[in-house]
Coordinates of C-alpha atoms and ligand atoms in Angstrom, one line a residue:
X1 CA -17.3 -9.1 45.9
X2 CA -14.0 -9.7 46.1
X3 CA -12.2 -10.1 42.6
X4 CA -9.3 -12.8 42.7
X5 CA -6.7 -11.9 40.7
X6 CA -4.5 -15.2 39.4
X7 CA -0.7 -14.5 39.2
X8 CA 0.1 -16.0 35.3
X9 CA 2.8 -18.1 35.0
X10 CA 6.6 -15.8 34.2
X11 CA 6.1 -17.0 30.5
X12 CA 2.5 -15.5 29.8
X13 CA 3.6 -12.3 31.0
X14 CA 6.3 -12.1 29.1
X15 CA 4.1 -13.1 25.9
X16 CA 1.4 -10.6 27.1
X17 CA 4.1 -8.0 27.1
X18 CA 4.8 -8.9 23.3
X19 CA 4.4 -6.1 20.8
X20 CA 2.9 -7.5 17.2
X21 CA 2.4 -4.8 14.3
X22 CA 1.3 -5.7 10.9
X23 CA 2.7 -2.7 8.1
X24 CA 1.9 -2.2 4.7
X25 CA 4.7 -0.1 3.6
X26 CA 3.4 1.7 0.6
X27 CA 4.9 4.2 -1.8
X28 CA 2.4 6.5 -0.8
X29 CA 1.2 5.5 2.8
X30 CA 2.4 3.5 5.1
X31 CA -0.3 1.7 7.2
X32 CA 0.2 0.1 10.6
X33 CA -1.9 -1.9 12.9
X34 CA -0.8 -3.6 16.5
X35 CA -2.1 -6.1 19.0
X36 CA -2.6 -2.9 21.2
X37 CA -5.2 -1.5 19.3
X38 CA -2.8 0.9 17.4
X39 CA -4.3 1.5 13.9
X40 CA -2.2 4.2 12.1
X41 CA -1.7 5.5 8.8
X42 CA 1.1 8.0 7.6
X43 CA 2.6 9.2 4.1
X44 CA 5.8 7.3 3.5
X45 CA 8.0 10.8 3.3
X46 CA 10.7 11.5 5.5
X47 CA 11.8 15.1 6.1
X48 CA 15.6 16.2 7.1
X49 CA 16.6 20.1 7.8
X50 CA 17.8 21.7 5.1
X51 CA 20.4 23.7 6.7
X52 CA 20.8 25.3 10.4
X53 CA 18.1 28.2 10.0
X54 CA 15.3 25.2 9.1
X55 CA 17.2 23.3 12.3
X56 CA 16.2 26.1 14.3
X57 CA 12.4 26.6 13.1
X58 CA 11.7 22.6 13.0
X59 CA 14.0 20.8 15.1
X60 CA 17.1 18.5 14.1
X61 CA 14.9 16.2 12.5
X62 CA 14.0 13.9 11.1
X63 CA 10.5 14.8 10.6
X64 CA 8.1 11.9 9.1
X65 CA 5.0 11.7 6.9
X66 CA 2.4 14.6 6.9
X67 CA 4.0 16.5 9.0
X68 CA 7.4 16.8 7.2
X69 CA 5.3 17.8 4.2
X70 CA 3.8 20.6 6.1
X71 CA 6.5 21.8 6.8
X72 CA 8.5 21.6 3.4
X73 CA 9.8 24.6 3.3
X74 CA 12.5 23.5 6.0
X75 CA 13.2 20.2 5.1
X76 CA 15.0 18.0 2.3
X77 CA 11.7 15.7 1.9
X78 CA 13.1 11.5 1.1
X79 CA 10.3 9.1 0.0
X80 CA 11.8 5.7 1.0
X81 CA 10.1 3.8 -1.5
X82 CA 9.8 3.7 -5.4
X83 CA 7.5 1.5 -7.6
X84 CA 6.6 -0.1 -3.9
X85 CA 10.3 -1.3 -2.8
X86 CA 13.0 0.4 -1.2
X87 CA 15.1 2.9 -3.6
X88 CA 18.9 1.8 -3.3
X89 CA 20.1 5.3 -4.8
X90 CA 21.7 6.7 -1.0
X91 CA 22.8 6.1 1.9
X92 CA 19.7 8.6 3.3
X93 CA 17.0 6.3 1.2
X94 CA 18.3 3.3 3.6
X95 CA 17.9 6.2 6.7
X96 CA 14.5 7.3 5.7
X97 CA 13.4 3.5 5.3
X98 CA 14.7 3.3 8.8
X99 CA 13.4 6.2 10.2
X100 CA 10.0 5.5 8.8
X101 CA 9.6 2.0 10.4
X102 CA 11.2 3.1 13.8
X103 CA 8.6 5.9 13.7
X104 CA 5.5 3.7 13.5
X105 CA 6.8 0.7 15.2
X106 CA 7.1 3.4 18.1
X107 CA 3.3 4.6 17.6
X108 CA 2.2 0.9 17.7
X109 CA 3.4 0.5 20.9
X110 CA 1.3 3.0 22.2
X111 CA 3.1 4.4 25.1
X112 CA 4.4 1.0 26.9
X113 CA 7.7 -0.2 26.2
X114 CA 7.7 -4.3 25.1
X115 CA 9.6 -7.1 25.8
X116 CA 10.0 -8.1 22.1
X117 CA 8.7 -6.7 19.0
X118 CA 7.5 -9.1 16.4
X119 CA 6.5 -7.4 12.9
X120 CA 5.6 -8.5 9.8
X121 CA 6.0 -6.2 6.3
X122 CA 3.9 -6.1 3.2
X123 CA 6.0 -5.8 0.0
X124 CA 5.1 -6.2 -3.5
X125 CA 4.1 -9.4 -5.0
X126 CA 7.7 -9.9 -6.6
X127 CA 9.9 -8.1 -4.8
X128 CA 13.4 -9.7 -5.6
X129 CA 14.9 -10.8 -2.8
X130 CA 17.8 -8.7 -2.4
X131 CA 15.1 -5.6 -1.9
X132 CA 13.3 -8.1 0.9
X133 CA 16.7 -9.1 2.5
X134 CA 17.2 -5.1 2.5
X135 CA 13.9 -4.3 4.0
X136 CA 14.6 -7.0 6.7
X137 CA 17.9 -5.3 7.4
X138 CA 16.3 -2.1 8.4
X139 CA 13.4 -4.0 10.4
X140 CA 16.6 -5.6 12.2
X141 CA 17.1 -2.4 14.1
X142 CA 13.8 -2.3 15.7
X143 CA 12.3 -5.7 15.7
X144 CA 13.3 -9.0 17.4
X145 CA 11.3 -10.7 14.8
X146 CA 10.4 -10.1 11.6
X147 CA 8.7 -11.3 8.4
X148 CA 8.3 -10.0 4.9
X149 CA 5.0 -11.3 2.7
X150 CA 3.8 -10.3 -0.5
X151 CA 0.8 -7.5 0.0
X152 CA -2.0 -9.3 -1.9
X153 CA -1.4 -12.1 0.4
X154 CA -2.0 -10.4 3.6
X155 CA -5.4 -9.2 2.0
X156 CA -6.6 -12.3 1.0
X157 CA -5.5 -13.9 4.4
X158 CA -7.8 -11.4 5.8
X159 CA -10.4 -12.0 3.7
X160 CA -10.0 -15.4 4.9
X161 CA -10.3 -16.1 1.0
X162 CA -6.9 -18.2 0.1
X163 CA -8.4 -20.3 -2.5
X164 CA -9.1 -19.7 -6.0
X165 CA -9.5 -15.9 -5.3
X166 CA -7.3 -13.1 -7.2
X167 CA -6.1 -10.2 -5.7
X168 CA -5.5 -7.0 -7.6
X169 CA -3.6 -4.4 -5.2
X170 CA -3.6 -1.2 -7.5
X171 CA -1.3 1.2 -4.9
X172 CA 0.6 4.0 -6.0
X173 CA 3.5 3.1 -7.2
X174 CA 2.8 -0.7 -8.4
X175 CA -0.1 -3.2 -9.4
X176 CA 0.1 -6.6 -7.8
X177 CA -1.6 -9.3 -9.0
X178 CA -1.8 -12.8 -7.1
X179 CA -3.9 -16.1 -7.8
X180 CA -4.6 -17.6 -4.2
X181 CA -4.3 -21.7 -4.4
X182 CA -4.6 -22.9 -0.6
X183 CA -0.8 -22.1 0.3
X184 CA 1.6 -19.2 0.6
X185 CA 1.7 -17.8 -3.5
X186 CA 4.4 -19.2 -6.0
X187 CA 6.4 -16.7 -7.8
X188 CA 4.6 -17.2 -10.8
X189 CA 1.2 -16.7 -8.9
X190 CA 1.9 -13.4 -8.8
X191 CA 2.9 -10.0 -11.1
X192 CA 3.4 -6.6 -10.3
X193 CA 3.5 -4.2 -13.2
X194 CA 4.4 -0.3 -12.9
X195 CA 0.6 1.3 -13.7
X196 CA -0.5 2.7 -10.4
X197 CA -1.6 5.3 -8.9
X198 CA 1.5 7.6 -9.8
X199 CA 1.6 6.4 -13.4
X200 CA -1.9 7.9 -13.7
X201 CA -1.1 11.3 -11.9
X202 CA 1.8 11.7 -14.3
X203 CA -0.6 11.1 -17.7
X204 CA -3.0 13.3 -16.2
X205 CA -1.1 16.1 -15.9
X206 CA 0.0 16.2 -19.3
X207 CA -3.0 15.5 -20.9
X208 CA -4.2 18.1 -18.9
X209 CA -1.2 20.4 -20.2
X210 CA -1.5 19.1 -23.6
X211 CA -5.4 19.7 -23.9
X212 CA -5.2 23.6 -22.1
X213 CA -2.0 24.6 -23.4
X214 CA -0.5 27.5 -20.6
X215 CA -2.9 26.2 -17.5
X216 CA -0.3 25.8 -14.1
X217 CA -1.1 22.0 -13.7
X218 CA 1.5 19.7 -11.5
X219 CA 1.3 15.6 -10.6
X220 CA 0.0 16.9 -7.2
X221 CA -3.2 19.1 -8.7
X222 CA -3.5 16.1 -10.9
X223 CA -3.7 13.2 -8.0
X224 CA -6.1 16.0 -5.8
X225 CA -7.9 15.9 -9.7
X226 CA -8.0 11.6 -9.5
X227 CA -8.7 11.4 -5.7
X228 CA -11.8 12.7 -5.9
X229 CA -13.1 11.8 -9.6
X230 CA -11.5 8.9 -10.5
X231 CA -13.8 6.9 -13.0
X232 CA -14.2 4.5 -16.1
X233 CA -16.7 4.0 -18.2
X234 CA -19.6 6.8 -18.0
X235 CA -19.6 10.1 -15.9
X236 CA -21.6 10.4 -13.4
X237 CA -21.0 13.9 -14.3
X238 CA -18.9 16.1 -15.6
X239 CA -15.5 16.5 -13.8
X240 CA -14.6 20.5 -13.7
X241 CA -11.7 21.0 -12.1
X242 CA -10.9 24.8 -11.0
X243 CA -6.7 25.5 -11.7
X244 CA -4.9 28.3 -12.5
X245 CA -4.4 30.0 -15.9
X246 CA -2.5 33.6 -15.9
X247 CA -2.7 33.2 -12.1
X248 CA -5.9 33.6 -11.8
X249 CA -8.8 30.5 -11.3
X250 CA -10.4 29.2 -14.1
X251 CA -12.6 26.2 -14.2
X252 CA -12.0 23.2 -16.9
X253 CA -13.5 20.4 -18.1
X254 CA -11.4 17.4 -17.6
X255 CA -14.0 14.5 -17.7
X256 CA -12.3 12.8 -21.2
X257 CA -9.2 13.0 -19.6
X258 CA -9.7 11.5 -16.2
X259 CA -11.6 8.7 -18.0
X260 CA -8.8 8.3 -20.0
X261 CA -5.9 7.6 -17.8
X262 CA -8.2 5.5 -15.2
X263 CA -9.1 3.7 -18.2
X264 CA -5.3 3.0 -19.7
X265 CA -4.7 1.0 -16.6
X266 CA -7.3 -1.5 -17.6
X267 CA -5.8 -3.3 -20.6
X268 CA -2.8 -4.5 -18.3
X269 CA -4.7 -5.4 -15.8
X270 CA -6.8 -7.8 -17.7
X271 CA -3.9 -9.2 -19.8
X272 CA -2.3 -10.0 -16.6
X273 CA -5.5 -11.6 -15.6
X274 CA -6.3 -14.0 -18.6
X275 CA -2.6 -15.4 -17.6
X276 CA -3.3 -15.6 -13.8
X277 CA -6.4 -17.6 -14.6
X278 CA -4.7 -19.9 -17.2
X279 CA -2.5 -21.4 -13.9
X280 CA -5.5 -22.6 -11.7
X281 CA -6.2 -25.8 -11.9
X282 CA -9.4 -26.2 -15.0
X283 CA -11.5 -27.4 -12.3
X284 CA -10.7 -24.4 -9.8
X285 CA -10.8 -21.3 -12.7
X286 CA -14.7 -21.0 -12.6
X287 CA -14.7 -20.4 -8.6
X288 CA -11.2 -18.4 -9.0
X289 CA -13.3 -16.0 -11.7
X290 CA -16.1 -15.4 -9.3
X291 CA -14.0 -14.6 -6.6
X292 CA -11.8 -11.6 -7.7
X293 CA -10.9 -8.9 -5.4
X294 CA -10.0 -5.3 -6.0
X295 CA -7.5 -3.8 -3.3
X296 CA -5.4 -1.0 -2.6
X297 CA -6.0 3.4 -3.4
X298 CA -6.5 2.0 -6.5
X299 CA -10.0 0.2 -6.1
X300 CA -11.7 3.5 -5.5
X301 CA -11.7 4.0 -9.0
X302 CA -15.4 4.5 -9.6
X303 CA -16.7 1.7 -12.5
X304 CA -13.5 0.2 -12.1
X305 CA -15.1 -3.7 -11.2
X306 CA -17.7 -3.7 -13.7
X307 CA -15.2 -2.4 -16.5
X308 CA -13.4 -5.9 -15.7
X309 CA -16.3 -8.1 -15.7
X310 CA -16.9 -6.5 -19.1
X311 CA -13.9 -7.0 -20.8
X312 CA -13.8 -10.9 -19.1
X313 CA -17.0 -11.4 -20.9
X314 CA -15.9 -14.5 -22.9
X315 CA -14.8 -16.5 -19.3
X316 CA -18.5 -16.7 -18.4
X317 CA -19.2 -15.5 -14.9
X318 CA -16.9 -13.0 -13.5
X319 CA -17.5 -11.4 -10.2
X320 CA -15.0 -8.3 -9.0
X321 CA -16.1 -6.9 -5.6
X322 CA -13.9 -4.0 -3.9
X323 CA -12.4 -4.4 -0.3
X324 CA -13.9 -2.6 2.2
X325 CA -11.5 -0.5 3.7
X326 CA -8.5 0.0 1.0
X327 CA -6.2 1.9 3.5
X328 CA -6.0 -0.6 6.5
X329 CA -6.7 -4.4 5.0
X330 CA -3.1 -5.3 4.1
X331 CA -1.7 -4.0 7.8
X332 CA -4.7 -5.9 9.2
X333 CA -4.1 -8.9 7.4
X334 CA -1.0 -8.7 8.5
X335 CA -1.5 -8.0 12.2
X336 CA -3.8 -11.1 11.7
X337 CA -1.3 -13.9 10.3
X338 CA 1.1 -12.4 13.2
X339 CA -1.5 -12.5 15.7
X340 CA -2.5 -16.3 14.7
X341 CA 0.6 -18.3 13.3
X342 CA 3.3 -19.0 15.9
X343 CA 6.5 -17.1 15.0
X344 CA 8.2 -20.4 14.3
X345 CA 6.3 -21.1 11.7
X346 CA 7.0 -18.0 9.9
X347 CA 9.9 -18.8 8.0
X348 CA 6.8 -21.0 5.7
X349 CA 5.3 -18.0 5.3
X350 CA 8.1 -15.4 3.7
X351 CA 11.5 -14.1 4.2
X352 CA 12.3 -13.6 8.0
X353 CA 14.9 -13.1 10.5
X354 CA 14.4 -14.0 14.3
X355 CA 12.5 -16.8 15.2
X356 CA 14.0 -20.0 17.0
Ligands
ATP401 N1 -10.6 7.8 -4.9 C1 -9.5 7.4 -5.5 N2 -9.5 7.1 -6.8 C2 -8.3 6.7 -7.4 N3 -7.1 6.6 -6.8 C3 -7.1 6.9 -5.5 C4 -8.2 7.3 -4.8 N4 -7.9 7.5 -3.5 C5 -6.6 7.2 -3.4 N5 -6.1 6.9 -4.6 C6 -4.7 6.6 -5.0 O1 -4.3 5.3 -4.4 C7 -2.9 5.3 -4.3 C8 -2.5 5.0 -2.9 O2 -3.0 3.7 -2.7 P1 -2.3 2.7 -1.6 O3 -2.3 3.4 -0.3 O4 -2.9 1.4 -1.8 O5 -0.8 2.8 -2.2 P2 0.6 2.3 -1.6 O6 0.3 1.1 -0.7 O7 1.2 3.5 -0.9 O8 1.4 2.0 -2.8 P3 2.2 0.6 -3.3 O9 1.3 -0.5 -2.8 O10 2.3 0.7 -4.8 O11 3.5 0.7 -2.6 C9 -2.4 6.8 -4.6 O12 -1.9 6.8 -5.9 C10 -3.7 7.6 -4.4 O13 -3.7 8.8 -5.2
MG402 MG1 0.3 -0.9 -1.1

């Protein structure tokens, strides 16, 4: 049989040939996802040569995420982001930012060239504006279009929850906190406070210090430590984590402390909640209580949900449930709103440049 092919009108090919990426640029990890199927995660570290001799073993450079932290030993490592924005310290933090969002808007193209790129960005729920109007900036360089939205919104949007629903994002450098009413979030919907995943890597390494004076401990044993024993609440069982004492392997018990920094998150988070809840309409707060959602590294934190619900007690039912997939929701949230609302109707959404 023979198969007719119909020749699309100029336009459609054009749009067919149109490159849509959703990021979530994290502190920690950057997260990408593209109408072409692309689904790609990498740490958010650029590397640069540190002098002529690393030129020669690695290459000019730069070199970006895992890779570039491989290969340390060469390179002057930049991570482009602090507390989940982009640090204004240098000139080479603006670079990295760049290089970082070249490098994956190239891997979501995945090996065709397109006739426009449209992107949009997940930044924290209150990122001021100048830090947005500086991420767009960058995105200039390599997108035709390009929108910036707040993170918990791109996971509730692909939820499909955006009414009375709370997002809590707990990343690595930032919490973000967001009560969905129907519509793109109001400032004061939203709060980001500094308690993630790198706040608790830093207090477990010194309580680890602190509690076995003269073990070799640093924040990067610690977050290995968290990764893969995270809790609240009761142990499953005891964490023993094997480090280094006089150079040679020892193992410790470091159940308390683990439970302790997971746990010193929590207070924050539910102060930020009772407020949160106080601005849904009366009516609304019951559904908005039953339908909170725990995002981001974060929401791996084993008990974390039911620790909520407990301390929510007095509000009646409270229901937390944890996302799915933590790593790609926000990128495929955002890959969904591009995918689905027209690019002129982006400026409704968040802070853009490019559409007619
Ligand atoms: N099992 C786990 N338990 C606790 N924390 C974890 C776990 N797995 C990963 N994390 C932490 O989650 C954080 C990374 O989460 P995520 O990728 O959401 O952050 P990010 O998006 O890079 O940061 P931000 O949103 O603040 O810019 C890191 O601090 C990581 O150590
Ligand atoms: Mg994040």
């Amino acid at each position: 049989m023979e198969i007719q092919q119909q020749k699309l009108p100029e336009t459609t090919l054009v749009q067919q040939n149109q490159l849509l990426v959703g990021i979530d640029l994290g502190t920690c990890r950057t997260a990408v996802m593209s109408n072409r199927g692309a689904q790609i995660m990498t740490r958010s570290v650029v590397g640069y040569p540190k002098d002529v001799i690393s030129e020669r073993m690695v290459g000019e450079g730069p070199i970006i995420g895992q890779d570039a932290v491989s290969k340390r030993n060469f390179l002057d490592l930049c991570y482009p982001l602090a507390d989940g924005v982009i640090r204004e310290a240098s000139e080479r933090d603006y670079d990295a930012a760049f290089e970082l969002i070249k490098h994956v808007v190239s891997l979501a193209k995945q090996g065709a060239e397109a006739s426009s790129v449209c992107g949009i960005i997940g930044v924290p729920a209150r990122a001021s504006i100048m830090n947005k109007e500086l991420l767009l900036d960058i995105a200039k360089e390599v997108m035709n279009v390009a929108l910036v939205v707040s993170e918990p919104f791109m996971v509730a949007y692909k939820l499909g929850k955006l009414s009375n629903c709370i997002v809590i994002d707990i990343g690595a450098g930032t919490v973000d906190i967001c009560g969905m009413k129907g519509t793109v979030p109001a400032a004061d919907d939203q709060v980001t406070f500094l308690k993630g995943g790198d706040f608790i890597d830093e207090r477990l390494e010194s309580a680890i210090a602190r509690r076995y004076p003269g073990v070799q401990i640093t924040e990067s044993v610690a977050c290995s430590i968290k990764e893969k024993h995270a809790f609240v609440g009761q142990p499953d069982k005891p964490v023993i984590a094997k480090l280094r004492m006089d150079g040679k392997p020892v193992e410790f018990d470091v159940t308390e402390d683990v439970r302790a920094v997971c746990e010193s998150i929590v207070p924050d988070i539910v102060e930020q909640l009772d407020t949160l809840v106080m601005k849904f309409d009366p009516e609304d707060q019951e559904e908005a209580l039953k339908n909170i959602i725990l995002a981001g590294g974060g929401s791996r934190i084993k008990g974390l949900s039911q620790m909520i619900v407990n301390q929510m007690s007095d509000y009646g039912e409270v229901v937390v449930t944890c996302v799915d997939d933590p790593d790609y929701i926000g990128s495929a949230g955002a890959l969904k709103l591009a995918t689905e609302i027209p690019t002129d109707k982006w400026p409704e959404i968040g802070v853009m440049f490019g559409a007619d």
